[in-house]
XYZ file of N, CA and C in Angstrom:
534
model
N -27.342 145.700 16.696
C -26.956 144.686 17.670
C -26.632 145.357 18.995
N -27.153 144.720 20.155
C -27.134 145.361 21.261
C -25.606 144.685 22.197
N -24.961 145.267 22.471
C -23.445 144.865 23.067
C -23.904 144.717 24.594
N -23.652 143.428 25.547
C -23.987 142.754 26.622
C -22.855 144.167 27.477
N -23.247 144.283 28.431
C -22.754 145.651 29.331
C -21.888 144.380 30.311
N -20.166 145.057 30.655
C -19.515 144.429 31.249
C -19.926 144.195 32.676
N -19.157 143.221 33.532
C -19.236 142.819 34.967
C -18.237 143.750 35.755
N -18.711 144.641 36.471
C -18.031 145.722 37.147
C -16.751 144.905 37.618
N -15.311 145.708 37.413
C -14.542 145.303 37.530
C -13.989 145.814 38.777
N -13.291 144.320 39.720
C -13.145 144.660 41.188
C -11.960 145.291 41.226
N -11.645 145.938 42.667
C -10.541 146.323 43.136
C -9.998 144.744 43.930
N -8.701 145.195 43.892
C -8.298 143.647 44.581
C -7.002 144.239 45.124
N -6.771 144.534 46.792
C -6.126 144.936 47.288
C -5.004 143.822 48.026
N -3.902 144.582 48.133
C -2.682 144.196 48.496
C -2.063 144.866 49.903
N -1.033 144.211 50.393
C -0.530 145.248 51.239
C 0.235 146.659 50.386
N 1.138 146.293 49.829
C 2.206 146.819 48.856
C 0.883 148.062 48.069
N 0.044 147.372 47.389
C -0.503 147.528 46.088
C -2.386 147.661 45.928
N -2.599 147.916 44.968
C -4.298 148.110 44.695
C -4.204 147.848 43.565
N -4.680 146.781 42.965
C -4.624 146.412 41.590
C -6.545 147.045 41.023
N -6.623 148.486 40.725
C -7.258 148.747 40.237
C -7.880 149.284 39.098
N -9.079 149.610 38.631
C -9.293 149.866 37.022
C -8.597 150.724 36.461
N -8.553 150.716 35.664
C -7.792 152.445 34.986
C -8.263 153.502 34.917
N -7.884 154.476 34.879
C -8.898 155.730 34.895
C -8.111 156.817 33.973
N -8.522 157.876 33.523
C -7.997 158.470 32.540
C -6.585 159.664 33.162
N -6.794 159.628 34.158
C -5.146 160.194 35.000
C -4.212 159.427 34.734
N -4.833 158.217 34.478
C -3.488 157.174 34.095
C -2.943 156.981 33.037
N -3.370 158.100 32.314
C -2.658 157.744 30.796
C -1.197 159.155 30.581
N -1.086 159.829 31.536
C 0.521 160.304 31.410
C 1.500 159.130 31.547
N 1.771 158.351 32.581
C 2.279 157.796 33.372
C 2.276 156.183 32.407
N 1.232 156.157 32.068
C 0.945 154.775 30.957
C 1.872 155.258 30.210
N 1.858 155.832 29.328
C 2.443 156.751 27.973
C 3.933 156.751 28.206
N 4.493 157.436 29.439
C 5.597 157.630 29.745
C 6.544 156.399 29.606
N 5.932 155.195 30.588
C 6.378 153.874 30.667
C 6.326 153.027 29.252
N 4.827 153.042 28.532
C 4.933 152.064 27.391
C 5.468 152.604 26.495
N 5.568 153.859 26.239
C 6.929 154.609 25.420
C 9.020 153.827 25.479
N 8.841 153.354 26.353
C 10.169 153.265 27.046
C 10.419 151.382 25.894
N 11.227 151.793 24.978
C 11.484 150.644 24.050
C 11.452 149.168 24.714
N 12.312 149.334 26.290
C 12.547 147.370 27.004
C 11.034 147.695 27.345
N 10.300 148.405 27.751
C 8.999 147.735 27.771
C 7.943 147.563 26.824
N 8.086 148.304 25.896
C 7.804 147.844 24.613
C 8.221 146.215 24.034
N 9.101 146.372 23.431
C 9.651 144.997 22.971
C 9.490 143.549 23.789
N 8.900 143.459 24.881
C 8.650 142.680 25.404
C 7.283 142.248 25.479
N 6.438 143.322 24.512
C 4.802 143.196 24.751
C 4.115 142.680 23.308
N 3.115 142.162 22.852
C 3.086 142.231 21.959
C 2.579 143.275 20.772
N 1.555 143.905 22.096
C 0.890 144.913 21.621
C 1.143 146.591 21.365
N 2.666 146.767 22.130
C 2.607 147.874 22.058
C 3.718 148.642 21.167
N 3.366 149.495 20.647
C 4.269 149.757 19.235
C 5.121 150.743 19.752
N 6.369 151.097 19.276
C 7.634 151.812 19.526
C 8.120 152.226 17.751
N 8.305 153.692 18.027
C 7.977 154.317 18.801
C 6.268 154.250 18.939
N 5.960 154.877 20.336
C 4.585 154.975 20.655
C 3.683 155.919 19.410
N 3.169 155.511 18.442
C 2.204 156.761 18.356
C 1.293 157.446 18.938
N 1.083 158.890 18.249
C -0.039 159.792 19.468
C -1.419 158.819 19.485
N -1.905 159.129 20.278
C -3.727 158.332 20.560
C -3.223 156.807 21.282
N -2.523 156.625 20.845
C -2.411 155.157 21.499
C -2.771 155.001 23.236
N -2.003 155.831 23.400
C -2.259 155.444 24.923
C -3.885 155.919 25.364
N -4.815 156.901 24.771
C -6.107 157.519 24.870
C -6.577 156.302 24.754
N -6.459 155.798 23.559
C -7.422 154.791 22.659
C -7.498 153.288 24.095
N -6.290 153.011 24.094
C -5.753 151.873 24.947
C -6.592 152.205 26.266
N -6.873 153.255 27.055
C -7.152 153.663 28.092
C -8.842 153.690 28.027
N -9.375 154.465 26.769
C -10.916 154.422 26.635
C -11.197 152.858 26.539
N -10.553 151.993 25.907
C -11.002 150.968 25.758
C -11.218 149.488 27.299
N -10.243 150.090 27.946
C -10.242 149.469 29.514
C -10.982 150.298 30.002
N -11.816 151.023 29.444
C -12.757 152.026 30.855
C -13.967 151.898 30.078
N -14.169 151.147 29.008
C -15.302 151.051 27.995
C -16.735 149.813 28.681
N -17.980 149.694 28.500
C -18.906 149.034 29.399
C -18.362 147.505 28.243
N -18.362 147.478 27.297
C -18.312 146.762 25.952
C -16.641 146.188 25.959
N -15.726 146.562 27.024
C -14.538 146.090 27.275
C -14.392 144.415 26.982
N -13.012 143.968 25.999
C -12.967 142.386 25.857
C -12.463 142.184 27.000
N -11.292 142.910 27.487
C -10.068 142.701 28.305
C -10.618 143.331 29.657
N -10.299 142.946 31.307
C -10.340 144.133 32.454
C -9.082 144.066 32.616
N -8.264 145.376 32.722
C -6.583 145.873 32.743
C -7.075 146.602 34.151
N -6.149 146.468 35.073
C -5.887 147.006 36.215
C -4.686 147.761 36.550
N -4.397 148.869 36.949
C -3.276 149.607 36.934
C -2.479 149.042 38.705
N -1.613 149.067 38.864
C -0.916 148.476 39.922
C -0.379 150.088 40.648
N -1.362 150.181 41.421
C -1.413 151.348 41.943
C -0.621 151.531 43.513
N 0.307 152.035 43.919
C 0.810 151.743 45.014
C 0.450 153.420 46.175
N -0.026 153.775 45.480
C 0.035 155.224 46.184
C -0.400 154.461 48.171
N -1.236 153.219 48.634
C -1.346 153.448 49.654
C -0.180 153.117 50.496
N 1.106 152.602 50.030
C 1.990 152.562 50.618
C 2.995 153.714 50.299
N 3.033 154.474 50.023
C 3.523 155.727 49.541
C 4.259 155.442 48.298
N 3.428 154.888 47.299
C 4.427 154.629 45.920
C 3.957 154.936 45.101
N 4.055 155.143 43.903
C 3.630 155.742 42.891
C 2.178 155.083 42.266
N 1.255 156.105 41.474
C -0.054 156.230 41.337
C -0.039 154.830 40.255
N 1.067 154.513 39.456
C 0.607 153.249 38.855
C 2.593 153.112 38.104
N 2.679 151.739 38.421
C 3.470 151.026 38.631
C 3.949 149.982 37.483
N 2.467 149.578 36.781
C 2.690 148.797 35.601
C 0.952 148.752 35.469
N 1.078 147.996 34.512
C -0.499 147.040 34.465
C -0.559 145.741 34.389
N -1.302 145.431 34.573
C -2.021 143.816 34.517
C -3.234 143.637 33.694
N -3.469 143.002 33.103
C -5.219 142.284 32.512
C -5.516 140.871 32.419
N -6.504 140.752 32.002
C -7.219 139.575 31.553
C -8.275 139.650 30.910
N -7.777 138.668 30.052
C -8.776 138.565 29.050
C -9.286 137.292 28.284
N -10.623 137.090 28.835
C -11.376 136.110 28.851
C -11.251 135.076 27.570
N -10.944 133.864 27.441
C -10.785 133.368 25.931
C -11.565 132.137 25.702
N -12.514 131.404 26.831
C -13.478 130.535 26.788
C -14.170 130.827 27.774
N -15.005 130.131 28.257
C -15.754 130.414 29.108
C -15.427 130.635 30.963
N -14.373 129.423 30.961
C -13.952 129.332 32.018
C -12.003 129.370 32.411
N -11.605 130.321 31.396
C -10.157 130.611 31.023
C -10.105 132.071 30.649
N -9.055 132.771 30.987
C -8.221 133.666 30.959
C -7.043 133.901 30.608
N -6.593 134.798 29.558
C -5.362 135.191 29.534
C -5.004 135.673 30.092
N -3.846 136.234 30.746
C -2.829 137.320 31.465
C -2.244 137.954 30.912
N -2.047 138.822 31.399
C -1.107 139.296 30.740
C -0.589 141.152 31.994
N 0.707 141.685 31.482
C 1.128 142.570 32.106
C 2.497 142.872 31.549
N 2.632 144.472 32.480
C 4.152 144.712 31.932
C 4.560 145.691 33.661
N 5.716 145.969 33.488
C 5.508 146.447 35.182
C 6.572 147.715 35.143
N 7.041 148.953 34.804
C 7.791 150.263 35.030
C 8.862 149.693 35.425
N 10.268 150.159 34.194
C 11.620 149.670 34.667
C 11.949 150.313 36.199
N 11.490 150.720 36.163
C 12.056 151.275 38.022
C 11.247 150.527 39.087
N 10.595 149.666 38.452
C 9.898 148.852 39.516
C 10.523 147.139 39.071
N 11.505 146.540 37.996
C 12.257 145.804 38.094
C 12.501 144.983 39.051
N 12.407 143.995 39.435
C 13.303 143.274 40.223
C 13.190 143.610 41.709
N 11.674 144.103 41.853
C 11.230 144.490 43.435
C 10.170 143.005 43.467
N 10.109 142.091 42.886
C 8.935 141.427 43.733
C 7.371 142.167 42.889
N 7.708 142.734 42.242
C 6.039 143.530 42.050
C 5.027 142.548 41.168
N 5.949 142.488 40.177
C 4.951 141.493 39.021
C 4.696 140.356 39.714
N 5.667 139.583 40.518
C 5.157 137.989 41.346
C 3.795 138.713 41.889
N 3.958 139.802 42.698
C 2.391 139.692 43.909
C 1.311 140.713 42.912
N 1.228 141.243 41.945
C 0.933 141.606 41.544
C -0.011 139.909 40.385
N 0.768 139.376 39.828
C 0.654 138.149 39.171
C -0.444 137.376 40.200
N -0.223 137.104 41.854
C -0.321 136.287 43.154
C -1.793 136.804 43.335
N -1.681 138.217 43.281
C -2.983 138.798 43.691
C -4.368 138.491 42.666
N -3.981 138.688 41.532
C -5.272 138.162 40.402
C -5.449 136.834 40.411
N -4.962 135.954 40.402
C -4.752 134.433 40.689
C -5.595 134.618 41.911
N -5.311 134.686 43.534
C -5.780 134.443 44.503
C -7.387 135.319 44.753
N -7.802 136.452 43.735
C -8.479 137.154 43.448
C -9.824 136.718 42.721
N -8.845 135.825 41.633
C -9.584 135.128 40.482
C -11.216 135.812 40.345
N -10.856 137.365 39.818
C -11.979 137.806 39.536
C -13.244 137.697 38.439
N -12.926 136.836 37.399
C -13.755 136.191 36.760
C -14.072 134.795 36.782
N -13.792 134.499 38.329
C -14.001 133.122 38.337
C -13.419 131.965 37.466
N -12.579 131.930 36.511
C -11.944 131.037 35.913
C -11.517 130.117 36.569
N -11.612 128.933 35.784
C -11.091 127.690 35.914
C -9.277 127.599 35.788
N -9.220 128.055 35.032
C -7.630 128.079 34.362
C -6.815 129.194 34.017
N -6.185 130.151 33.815
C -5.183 131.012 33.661
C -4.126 131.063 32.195
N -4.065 131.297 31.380
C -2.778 131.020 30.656
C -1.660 132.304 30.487
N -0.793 132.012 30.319
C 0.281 133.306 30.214
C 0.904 133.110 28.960
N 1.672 134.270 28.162
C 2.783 133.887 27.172
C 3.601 134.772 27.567
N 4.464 134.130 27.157
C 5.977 135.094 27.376
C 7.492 135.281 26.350
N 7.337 136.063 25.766
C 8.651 136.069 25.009
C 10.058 135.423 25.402
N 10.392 133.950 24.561
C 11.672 133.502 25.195
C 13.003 134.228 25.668
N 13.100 135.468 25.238
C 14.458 136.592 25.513
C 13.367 137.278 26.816
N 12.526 136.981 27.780
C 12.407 137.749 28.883
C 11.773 136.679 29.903
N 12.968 136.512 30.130
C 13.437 135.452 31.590
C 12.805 135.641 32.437
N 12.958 137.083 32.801
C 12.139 137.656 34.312
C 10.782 137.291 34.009
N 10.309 137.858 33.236
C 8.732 137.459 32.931
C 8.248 135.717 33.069
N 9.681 135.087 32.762
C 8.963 133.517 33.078
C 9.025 133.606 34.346
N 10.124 133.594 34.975
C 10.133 133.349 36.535
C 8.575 133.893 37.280
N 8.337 135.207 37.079
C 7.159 135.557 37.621
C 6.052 134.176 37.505
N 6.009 133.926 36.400
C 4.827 132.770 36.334
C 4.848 131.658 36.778
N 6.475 131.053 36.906
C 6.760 129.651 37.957
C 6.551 130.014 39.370
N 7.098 131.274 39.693
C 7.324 131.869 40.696
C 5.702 131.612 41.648
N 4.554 132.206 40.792
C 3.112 131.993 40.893
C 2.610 130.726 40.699
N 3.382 129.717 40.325
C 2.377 128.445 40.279
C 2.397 128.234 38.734
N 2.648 128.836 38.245
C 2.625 128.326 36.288
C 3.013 127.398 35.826
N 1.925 126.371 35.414
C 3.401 125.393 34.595
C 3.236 125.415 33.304
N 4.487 125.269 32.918
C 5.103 125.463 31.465
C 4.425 124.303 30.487
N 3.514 124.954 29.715
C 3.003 123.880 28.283
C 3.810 123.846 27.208
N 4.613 125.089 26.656
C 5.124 124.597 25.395
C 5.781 125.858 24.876
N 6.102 125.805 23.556
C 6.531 127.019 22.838
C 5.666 127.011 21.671
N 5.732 128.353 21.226
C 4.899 128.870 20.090
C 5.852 130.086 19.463
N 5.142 131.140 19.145
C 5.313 132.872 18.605
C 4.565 132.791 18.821
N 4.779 134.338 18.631
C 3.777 135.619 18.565
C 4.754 136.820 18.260
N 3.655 137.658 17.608
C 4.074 138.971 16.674
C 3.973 140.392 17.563
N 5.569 140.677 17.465
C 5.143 141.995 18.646
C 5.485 142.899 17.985
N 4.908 144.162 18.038
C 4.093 145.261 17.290
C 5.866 146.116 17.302
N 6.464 145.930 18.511
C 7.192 147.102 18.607
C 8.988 146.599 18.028
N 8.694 145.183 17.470
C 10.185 143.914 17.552
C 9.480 144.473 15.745
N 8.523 144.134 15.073
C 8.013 144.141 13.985
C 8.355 142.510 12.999
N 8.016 141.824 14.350
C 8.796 140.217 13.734
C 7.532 139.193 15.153
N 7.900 138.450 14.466
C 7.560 137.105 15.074
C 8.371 136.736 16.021
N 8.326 136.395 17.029
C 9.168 136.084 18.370
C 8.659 134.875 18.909
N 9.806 134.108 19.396
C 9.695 132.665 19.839
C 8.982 132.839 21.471
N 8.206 132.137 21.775
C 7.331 132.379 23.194
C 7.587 131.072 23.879
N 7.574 130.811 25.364
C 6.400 130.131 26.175
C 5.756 130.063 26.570
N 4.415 129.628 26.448
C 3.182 129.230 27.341
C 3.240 128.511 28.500
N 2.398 129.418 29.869
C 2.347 128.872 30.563
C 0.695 128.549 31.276
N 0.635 127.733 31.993
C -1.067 127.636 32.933
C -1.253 127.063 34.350
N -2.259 127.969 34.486
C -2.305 128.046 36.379
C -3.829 127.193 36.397
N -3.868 126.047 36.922
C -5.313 125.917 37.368
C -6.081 126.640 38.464
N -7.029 127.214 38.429
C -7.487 128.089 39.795
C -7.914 127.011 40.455
């Protein structure tokens, strides 16, 4: 079976920021941060402690042609800030919808980053989507605000199973029409 080769994934610039692809420099700095338990436990995917390869594996797979997800590293170096900041993705789940998703470096907290960071893929809308959806673990507040903050409105509650909690966690869903 022949695997359809991905749609080159854009840069989408900011003043602050460069929300761009990942590249394999970025996996100290990945590692360092998704190692760090509050950003763990807030994700679903990422396990604590970190095992080795994870962050390789995680990194080949956003730089892969056969990629489900495009993850963008939130790169600030052109304002003199650090080479990556958090990440962002999306990942396609119908034809004309997207998931979101992101996590953003406790030292980047409570700067505004995840809203324009969130503002920029939305206003970017690099796969053309119709619609947007987000989830968010009910114990991380900040993470909702970002999404009202952007235009999100709130559909409902659910779970979801996060790798690094090793439990089921109560969520809200949210959605942006583009």
């Amino acid at each position: 079976m022949e695997m359809s080769k991905v749609a080159v994934q854009p840069v989408i610039e900011t003043e602050r920021f460069d929300l761009r692809p990942l590249r394999k420099s970025d996996r100290g700095l990945i590692e360092m941060y998704a190692s760090d338990k509050r950003v763990a436990t807030m994700t679903t995917s990422i396990p604590h402690p970190l095992p080795p390869g994870t962050t390789e594996a995680f990194v080949a797979r956003a730089m892969s042609d056969t990629r489900e997800e495009d993850v963008w590293a939130i790169d600030g170096t052109k304002a003199d800030g650090s080479e990556l900041m958090g990440v962002i993705s999306m990942q396609q789940i119908d034809r004309n919808q997207a998931e979101l998703g992101y996590w953003v470096a406790p030292a980047f907290w409570n700067t505004g980053l995840a809203s324009e960071a969130v503002q920029a893929l939305v206003e970017g809308n690099p796969m053309r989507n119709q619609a947007l959806f987000a989830v968010v673990f009910q114990d991380n507040a900040a993470s909702a605000k970002v999404l009202t903050h952007c235009g999100f409105k709130y559909l409902g509650e659910a779970e979801s199973f996060s790798v690094a909690r090793n439990a089921t966690v109560p969520t809200w869903t949210y959605s942006r029409t583009l």
